[in-house]
PDB file of C-alpha atoms in Angstrom:
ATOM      1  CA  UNK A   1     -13.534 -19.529  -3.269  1.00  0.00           C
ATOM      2  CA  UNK A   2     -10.777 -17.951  -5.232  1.00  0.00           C
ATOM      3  CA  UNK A   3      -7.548 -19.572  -5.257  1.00  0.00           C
ATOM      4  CA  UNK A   4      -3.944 -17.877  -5.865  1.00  0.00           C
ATOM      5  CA  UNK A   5      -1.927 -19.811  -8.602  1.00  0.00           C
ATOM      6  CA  UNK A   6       1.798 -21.041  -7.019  1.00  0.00           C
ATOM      7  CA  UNK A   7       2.926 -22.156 -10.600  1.00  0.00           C
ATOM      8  CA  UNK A   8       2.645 -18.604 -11.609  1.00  0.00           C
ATOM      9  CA  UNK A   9       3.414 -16.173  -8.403  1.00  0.00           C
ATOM     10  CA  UNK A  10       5.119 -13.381 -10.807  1.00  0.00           C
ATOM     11  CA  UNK A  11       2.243 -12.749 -12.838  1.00  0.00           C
ATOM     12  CA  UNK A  12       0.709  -9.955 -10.378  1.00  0.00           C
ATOM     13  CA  UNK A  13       4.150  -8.235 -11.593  1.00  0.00           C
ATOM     14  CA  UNK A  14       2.483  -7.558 -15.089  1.00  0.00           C
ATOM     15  CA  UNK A  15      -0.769  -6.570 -13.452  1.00  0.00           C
ATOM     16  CA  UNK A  16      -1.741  -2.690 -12.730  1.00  0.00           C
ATOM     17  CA  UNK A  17      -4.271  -1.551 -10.664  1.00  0.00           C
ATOM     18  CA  UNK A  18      -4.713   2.032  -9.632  1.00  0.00           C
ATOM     19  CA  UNK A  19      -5.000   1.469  -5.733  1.00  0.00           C
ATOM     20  CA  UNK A  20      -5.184  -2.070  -5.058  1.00  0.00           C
ATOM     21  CA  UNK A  21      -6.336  -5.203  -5.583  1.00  0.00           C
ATOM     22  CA  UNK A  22      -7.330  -8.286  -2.734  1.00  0.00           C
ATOM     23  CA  UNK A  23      -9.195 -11.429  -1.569  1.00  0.00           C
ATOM     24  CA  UNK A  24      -9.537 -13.619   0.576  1.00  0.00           C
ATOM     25  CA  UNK A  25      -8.094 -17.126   0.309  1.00  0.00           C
ATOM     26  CA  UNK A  26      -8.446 -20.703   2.408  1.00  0.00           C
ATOM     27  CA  UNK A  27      -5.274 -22.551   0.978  1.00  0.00           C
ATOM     28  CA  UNK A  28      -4.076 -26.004   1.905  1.00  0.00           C
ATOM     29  CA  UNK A  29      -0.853 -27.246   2.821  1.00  0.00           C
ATOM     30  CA  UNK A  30       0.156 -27.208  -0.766  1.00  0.00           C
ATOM     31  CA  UNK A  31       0.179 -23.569  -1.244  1.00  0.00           C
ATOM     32  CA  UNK A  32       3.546 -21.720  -1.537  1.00  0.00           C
ATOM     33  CA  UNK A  33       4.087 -18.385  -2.981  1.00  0.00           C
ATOM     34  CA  UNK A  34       8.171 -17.387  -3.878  1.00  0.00           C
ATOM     35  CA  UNK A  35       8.957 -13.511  -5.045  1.00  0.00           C
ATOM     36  CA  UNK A  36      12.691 -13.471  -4.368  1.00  0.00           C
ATOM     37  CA  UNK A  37      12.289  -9.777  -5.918  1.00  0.00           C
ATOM     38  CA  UNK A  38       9.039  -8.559  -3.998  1.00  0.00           C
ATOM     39  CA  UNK A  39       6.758  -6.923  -5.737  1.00  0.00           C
ATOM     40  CA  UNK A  40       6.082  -3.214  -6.974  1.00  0.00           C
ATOM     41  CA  UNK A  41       3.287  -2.799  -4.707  1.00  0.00           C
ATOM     42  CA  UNK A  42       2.993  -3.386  -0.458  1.00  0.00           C
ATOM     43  CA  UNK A  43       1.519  -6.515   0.533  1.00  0.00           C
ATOM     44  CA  UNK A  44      -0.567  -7.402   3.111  1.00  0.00           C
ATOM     45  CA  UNK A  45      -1.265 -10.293   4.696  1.00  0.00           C
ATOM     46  CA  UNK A  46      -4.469 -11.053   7.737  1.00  0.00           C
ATOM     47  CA  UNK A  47      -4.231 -14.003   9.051  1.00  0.00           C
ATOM     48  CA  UNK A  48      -7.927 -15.400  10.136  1.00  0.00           C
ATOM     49  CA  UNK A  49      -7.176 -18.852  11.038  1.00  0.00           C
ATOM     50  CA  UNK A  50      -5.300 -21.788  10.494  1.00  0.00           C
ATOM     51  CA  UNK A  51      -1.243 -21.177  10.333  1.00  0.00           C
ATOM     52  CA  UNK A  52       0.661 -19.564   7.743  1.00  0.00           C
ATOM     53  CA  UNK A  53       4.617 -19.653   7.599  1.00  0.00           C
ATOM     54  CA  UNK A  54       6.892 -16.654   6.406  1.00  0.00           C
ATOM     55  CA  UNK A  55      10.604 -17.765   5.076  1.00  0.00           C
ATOM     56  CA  UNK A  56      13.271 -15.266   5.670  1.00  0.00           C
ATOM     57  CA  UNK A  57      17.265 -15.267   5.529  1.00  0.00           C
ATOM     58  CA  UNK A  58      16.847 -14.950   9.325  1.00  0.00           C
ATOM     59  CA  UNK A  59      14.459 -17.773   9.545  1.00  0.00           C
ATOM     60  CA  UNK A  60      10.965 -19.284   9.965  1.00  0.00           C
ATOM     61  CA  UNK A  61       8.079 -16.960  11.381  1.00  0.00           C
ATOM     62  CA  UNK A  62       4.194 -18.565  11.936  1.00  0.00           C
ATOM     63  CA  UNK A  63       1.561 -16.560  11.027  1.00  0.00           C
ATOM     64  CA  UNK A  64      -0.699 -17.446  13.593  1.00  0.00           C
ATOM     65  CA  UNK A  65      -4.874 -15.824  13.804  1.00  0.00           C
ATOM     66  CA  UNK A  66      -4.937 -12.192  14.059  1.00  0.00           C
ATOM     67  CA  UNK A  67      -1.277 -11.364  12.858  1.00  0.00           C
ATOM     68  CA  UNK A  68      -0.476  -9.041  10.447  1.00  0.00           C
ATOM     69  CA  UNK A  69       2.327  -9.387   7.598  1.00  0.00           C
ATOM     70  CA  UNK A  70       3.428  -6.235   5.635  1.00  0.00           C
ATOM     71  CA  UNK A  71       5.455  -6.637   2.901  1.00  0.00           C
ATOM     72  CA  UNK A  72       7.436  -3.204   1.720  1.00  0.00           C
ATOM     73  CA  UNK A  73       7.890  -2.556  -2.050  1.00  0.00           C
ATOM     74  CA  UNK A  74      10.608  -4.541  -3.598  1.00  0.00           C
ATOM     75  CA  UNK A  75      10.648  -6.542  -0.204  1.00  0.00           C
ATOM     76  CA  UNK A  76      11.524 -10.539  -1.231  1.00  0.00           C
ATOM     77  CA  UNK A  77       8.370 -12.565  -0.531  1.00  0.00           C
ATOM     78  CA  UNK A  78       8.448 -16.409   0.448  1.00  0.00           C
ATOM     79  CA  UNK A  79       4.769 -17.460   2.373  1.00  0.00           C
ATOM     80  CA  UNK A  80       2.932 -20.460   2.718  1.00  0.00           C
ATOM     81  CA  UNK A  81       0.490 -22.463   4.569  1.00  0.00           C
ATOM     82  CA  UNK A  82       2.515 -24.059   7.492  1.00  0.00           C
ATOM     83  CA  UNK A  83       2.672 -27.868   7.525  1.00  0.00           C
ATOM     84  CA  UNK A  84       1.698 -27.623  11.167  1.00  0.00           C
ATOM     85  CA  UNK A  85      -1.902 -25.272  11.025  1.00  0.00           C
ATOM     86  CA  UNK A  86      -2.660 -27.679   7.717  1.00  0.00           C
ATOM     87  CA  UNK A  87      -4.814 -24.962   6.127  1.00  0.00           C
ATOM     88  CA  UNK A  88      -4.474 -21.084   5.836  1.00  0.00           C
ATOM     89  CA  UNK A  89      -7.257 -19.137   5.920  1.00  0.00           C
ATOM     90  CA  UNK A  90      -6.271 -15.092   5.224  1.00  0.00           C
ATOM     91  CA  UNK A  91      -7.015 -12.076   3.743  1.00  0.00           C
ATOM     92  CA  UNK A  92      -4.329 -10.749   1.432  1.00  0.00           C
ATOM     93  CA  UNK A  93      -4.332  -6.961  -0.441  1.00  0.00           C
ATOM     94  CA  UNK A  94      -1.725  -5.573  -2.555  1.00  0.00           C
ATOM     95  CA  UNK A  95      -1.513  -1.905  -2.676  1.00  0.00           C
ATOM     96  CA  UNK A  96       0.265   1.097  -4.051  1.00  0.00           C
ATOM     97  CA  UNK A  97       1.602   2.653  -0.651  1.00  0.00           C
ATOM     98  CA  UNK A  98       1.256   6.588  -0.334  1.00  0.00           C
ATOM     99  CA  UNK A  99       3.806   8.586   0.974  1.00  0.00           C
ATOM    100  CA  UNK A 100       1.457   9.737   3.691  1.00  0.00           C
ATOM    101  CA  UNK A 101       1.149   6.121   5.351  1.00  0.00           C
ATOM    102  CA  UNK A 102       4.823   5.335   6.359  1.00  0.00           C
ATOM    103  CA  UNK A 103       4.369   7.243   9.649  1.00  0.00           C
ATOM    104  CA  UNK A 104       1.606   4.343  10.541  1.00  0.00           C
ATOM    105  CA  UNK A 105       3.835   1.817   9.528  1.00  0.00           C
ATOM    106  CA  UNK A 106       6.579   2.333  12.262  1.00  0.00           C
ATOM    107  CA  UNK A 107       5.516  -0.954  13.838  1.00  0.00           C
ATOM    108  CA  UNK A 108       7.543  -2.840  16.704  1.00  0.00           C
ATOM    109  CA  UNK A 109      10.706  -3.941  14.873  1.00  0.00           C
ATOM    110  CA  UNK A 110      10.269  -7.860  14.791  1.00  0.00           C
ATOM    111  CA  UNK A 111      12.535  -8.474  11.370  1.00  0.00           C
ATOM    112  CA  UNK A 112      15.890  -6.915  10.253  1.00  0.00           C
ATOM    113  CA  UNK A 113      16.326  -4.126   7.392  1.00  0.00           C
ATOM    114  CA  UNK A 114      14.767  -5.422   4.280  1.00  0.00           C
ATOM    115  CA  UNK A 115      12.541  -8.048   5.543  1.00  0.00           C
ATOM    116  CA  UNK A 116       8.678  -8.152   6.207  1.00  0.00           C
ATOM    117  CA  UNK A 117       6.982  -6.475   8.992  1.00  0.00           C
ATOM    118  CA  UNK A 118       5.308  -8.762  11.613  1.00  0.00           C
ATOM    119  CA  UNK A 119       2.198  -7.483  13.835  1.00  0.00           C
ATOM    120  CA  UNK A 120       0.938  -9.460  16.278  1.00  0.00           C
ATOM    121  CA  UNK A 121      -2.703  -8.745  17.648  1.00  0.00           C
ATOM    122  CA  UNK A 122      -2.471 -10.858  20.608  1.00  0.00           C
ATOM    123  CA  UNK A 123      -2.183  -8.009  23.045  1.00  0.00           C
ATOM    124  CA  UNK A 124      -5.112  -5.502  21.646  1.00  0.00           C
ATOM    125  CA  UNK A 125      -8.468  -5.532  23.138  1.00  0.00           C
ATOM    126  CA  UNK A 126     -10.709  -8.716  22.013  1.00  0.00           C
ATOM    127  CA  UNK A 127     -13.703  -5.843  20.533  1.00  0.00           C
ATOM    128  CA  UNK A 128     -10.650  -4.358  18.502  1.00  0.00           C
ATOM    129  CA  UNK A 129      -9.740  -7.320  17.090  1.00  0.00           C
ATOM    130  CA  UNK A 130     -12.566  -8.429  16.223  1.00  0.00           C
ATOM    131  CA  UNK A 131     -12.688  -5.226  14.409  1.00  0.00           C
ATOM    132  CA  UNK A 132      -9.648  -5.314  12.486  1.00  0.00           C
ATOM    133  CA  UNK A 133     -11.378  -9.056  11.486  1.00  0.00           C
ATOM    134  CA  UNK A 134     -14.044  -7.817   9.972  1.00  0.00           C
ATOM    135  CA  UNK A 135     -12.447  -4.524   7.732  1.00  0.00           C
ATOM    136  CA  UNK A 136     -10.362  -6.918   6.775  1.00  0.00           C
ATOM    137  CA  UNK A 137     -12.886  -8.820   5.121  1.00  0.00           C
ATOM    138  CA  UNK A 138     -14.582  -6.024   3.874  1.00  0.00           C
ATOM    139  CA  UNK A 139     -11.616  -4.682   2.280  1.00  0.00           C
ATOM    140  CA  UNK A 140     -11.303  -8.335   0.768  1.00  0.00           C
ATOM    141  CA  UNK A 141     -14.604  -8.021  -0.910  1.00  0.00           C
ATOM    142  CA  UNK A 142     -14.705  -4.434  -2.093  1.00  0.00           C
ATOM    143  CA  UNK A 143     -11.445  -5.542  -4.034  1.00  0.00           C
ATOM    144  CA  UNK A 144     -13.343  -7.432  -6.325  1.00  0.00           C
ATOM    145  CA  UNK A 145     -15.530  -4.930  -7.132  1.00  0.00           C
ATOM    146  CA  UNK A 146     -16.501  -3.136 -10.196  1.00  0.00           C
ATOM    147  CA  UNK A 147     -16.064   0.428  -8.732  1.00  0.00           C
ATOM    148  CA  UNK A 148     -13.107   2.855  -9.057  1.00  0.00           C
ATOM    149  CA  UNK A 149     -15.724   3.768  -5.673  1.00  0.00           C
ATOM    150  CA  UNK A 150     -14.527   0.418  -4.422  1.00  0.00           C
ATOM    151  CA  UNK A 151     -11.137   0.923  -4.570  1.00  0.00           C
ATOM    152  CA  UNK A 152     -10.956   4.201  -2.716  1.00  0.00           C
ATOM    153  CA  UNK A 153     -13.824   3.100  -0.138  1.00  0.00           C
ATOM    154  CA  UNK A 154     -11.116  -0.238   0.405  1.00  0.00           C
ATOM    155  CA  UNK A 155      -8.584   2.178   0.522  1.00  0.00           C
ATOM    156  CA  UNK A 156     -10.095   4.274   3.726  1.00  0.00           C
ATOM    157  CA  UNK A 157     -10.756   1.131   5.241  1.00  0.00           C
ATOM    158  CA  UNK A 158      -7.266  -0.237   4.668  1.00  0.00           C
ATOM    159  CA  UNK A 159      -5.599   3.122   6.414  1.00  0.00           C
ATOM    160  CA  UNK A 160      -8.192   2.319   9.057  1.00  0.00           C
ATOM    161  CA  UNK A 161      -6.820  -0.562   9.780  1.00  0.00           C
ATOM    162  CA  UNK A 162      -2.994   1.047  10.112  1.00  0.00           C
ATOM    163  CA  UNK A 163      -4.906   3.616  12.415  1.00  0.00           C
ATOM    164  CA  UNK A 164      -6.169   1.879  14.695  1.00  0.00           C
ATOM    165  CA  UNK A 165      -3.059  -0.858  15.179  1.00  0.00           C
ATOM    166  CA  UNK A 166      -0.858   2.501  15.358  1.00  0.00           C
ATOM    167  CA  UNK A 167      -3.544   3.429  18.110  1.00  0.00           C
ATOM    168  CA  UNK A 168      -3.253   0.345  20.090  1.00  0.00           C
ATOM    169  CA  UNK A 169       0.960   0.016  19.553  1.00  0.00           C
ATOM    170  CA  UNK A 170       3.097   2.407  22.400  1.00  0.00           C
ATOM    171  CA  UNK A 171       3.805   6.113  20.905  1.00  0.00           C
ATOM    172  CA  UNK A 172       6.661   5.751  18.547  1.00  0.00           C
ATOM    173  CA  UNK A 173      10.409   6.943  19.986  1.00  0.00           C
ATOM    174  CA  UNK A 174      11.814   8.848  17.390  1.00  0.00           C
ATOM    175  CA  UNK A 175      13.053  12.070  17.516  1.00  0.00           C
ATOM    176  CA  UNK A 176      11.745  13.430  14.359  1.00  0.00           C
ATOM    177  CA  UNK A 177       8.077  12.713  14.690  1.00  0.00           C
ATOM    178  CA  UNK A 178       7.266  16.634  15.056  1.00  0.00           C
ATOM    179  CA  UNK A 179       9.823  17.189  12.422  1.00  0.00           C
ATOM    180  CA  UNK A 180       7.989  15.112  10.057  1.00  0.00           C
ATOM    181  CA  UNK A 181       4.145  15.892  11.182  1.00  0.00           C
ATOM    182  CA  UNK A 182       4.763  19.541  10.327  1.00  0.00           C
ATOM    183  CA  UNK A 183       6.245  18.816   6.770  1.00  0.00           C
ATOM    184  CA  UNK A 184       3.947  16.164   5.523  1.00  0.00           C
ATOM    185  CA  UNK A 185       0.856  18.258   6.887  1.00  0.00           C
ATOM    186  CA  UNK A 186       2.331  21.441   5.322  1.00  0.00           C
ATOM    187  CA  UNK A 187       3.290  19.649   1.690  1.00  0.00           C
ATOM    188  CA  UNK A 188      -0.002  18.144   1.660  1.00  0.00           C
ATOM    189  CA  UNK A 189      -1.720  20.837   1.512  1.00  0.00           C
ATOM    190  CA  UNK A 190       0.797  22.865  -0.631  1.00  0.00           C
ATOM    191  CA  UNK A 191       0.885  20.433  -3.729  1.00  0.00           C
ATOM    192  CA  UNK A 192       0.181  22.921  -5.603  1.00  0.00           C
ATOM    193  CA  UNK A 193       2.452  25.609  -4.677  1.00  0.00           C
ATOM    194  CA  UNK A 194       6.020  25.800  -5.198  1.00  0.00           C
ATOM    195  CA  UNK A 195       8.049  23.705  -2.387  1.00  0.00           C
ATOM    196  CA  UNK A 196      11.447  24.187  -3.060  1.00  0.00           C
ATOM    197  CA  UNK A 197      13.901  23.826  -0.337  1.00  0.00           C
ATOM    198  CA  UNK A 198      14.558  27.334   0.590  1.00  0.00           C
ATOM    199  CA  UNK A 199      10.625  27.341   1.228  1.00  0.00           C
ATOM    200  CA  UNK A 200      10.370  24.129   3.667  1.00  0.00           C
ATOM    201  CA  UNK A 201      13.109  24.925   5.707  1.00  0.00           C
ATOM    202  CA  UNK A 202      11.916  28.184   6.405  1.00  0.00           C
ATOM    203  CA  UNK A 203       9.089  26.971   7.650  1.00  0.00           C
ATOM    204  CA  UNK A 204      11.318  24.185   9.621  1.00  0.00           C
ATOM    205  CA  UNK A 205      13.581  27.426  10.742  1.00  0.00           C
ATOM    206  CA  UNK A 206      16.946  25.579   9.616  1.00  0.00           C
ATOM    207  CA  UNK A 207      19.165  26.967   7.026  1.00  0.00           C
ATOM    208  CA  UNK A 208      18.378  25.462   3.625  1.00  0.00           C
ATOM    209  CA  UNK A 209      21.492  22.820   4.376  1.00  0.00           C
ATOM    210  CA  UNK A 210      20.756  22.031   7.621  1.00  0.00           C
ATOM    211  CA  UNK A 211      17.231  21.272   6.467  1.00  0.00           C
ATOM    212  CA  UNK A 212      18.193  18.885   3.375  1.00  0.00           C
ATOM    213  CA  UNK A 213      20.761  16.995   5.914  1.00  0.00           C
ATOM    214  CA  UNK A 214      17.572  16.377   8.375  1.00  0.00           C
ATOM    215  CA  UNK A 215      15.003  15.659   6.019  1.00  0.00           C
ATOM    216  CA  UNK A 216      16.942  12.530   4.403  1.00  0.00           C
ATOM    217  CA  UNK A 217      17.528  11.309   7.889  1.00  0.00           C
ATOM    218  CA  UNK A 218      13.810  11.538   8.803  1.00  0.00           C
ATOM    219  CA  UNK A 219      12.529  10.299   5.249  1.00  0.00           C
ATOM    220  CA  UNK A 220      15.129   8.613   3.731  1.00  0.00           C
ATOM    221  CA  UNK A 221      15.420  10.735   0.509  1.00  0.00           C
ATOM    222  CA  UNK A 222      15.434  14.377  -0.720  1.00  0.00           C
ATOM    223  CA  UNK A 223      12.681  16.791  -0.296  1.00  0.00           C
ATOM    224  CA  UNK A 224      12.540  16.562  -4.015  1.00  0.00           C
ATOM    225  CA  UNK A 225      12.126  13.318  -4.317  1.00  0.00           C
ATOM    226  CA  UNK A 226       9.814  13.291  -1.607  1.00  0.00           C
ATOM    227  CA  UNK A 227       7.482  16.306  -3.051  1.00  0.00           C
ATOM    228  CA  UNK A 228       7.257  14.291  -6.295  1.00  0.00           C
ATOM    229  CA  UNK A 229       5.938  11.421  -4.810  1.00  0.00           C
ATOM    230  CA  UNK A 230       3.231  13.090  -3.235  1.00  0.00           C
ATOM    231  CA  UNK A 231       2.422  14.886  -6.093  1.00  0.00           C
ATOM    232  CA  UNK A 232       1.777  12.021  -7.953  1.00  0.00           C
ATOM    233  CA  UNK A 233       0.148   9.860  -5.482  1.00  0.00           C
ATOM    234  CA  UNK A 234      -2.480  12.657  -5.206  1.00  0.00           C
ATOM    235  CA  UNK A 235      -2.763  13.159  -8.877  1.00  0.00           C
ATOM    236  CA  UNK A 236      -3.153   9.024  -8.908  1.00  0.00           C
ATOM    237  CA  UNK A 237      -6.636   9.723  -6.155  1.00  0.00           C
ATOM    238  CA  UNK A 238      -7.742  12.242  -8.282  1.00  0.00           C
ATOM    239  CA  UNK A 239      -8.264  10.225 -11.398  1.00  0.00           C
ATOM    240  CA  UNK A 240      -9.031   7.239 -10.194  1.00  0.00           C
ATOM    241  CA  UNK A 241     -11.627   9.025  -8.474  1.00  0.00           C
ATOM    242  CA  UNK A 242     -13.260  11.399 -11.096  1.00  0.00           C
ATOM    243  CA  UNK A 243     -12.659  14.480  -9.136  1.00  0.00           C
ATOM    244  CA  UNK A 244     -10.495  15.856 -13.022  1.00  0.00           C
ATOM    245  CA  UNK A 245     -11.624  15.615 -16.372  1.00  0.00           C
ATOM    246  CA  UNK A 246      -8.358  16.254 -17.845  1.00  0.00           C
ATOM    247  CA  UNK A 247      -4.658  15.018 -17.225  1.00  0.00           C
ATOM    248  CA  UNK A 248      -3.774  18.561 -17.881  1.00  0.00           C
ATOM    249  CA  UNK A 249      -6.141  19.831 -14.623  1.00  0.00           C
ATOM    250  CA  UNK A 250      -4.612  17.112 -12.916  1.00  0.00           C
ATOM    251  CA  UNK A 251      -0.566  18.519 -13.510  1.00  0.00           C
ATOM    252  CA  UNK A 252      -1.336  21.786 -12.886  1.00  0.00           C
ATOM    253  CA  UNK A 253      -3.611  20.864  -9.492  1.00  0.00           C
ATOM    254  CA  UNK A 254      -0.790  18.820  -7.924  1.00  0.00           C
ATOM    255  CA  UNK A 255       2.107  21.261  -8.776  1.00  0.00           C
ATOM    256  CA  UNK A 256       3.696  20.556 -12.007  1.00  0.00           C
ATOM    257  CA  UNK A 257       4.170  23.567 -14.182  1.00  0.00           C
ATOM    258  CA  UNK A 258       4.543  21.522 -17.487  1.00  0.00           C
ATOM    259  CA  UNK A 259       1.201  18.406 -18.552  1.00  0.00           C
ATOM    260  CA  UNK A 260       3.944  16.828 -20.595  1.00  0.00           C
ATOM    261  CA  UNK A 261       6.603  16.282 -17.642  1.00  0.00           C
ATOM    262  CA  UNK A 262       3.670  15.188 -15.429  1.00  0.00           C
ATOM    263  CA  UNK A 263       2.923  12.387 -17.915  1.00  0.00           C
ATOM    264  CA  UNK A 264       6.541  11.526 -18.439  1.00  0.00           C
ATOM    265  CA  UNK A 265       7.053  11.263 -14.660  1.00  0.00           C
ATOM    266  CA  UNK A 266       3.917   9.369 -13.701  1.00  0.00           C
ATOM    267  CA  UNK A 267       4.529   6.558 -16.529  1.00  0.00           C
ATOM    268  CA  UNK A 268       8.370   6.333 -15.273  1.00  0.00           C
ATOM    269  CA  UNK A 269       6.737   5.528 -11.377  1.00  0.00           C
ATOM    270  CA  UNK A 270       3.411   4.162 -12.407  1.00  0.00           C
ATOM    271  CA  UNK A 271       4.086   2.058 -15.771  1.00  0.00           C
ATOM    272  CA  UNK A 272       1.976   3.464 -17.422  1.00  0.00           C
ATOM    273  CA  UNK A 273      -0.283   6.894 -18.390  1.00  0.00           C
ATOM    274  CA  UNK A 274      -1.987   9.097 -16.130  1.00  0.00           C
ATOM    275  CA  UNK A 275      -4.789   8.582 -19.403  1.00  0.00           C
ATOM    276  CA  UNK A 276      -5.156   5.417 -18.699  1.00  0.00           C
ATOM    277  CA  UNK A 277      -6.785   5.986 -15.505  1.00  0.00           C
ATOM    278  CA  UNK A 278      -8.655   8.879 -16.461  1.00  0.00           C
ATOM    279  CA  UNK A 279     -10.243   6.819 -19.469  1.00  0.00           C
ATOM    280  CA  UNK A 280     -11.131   3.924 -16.410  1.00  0.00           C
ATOM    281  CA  UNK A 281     -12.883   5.995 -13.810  1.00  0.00           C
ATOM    282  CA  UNK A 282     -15.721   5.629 -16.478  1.00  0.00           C
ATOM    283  CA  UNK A 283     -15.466   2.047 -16.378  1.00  0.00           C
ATOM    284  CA  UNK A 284     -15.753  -0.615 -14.062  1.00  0.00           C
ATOM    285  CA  UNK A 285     -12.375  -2.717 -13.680  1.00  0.00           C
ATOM    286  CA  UNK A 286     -14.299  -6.042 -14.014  1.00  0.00           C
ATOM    287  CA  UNK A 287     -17.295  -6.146 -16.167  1.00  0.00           C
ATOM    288  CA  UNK A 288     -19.584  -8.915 -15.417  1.00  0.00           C
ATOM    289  CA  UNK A 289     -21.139  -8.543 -18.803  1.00  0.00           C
ATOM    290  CA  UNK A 290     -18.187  -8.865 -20.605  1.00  0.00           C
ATOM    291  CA  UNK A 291     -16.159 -11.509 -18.687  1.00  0.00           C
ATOM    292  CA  UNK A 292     -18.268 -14.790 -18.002  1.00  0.00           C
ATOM    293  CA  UNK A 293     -17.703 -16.010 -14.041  1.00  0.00           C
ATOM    294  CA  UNK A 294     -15.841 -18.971 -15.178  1.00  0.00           C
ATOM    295  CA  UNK A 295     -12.983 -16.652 -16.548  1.00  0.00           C
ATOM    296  CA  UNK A 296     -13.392 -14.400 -13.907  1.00  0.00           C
ATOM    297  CA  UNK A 297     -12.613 -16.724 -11.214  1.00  0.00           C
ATOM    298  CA  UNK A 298      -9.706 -18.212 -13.454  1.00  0.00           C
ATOM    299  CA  UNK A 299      -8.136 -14.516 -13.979  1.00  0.00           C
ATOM    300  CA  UNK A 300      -8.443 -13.938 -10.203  1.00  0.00           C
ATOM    301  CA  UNK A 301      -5.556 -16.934  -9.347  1.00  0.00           C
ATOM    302  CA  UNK A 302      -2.860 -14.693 -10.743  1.00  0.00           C
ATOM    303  CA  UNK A 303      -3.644 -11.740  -8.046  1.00  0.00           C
ATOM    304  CA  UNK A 304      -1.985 -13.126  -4.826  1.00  0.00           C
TER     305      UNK A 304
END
């Protein structure tokens, strides 16, 4: 069994991954991971049995079996096995979020602004949970595979999982859902046209102002901003998943007119350059051949 390393919780921090990397972990009641800062990535945490424990600044929360634990980007992160349960058993993933998925995030709100998001599974059908059980595990073990085809299958199966709990959870209340379905839907398939303001809130009907006033109230930042992103989380799919041979292809497919601003705006979100991930979807993440079991096991404790 892999273990996470507590004497070293930052190091996933200095690790990049293309979509996202997971496991899935049995820790005693020594185990205790502290990010006051979050991480880069979402974090997500399946509890499978035992009892894990959550720290916040409004308190103590039990992870109990068959609750899930989303931690935003940037989000502070304090978890450990709860004295109480005596062991943790979970599944844990960290993954870059796409724009596409905060819809399916709108869960009940348990925690105040900035903290983590707590699902409880309680109340869903016992055949649906025990569905959610076992894509959880499977997303846990394509993570350590040595396939960019890995990655994305783990991928589907992780937005499967946000599907279905959106599914199960009562239709959401807000005011803007038809507001936003139309934009994301149109964008998405746009990337590669021009999507300036003038052009979205035409086909929202709203004067140009009107439009930019509703849109940061719906998403929480500009349509530019908000175009970018899914620009670039596209271009991400498409080289992490073959479907380019060129970083050049890439920038022009998802909308930027110039290779060279592409690159420079991918490394400033990403770290590093849409290269390097063209260069890997040739070769597996984790070579067996090259990186005995021993070491392999030992890198893993840095991942959770």
């Amino acid at each position: 069994m892999r273990r996470a390393n507590p004497f070293n919780p930052e190091a996933i921090r200095d690790q990049h991954f293309p979509l996202l990397i997971g496991g899935h972990y049995r820790m005693r009641a020594n185990y205790r991971i502290v990010r006051p800062k979050g991480t880069p990535s979402a974090l997500l945490l399946f509890t499978l049995a035992g009892e894990g424990l959550l720290r916040t600044t409004e308190g103590k929360i039990a992870c109990r079996p068959d609750t899930l634990v989303l931690f935003p980007p940037d989000c502070a992160q304090d978890y450990a096995t709860s004295p109480e349960g005596g062991y943790w058993d979970f599944c844990w993933c960290h993954f870059h979020l796409p724009e596409d998925w905060k819809l399916l995030l709108e869960w009940p709100d348990s925690t105040g602004q900035g903290m983590p998001k707590v699902l409880s599974l309680l109340g869903f059908p016992p055949p649906l949970r025990r569905r959610l059980r076992a894509t959880a595990l499977d997303i846990a073990r394509l993570a350590q595979g040595c396939s960019p085809d890995d990655d994305a299958l783990a991928m589907n199966l992780l937005e499967n999982i946000f599907l279905r709990c959106r599914r199960a959870l009562p239709p959401t209340r807000s005011r803007d859902i038809g507001f936003v379905g139309i934009l994301k839907e149109y964008i998405l398939d746009n990337l590669s046209r021009p999507l300036s303001v003038a052009r979205l809130a035409e086909i929202c009907r709203l004067s140009p102002s009107r439009f930019a006033h509703r849109f940061v109230e719906a998403f929480g930042e500009t349509p530019r901003t908000y175009v970018e992103r899914c620009r670039l989380e596209h271009a991400k799919r498409l080289l992490v998943t073959g479907q380019s041979d060129s970083v050049k292809s890439v920038a022009y497919t998802v909308g930027f007119r110039s290779p060279y601003l592409f690159s420079t705006r991918f490394r400033a979100v990403y770290g590093f350059p849409p290269s390097a991930l063209l260069n890997a979807s040739d070769t597996p993440k984790r070579s067996p051949s090259r990186v005995p079991p021993s070491k392999r096991r030992q890198g893993s404790q840095n991942k959770s």
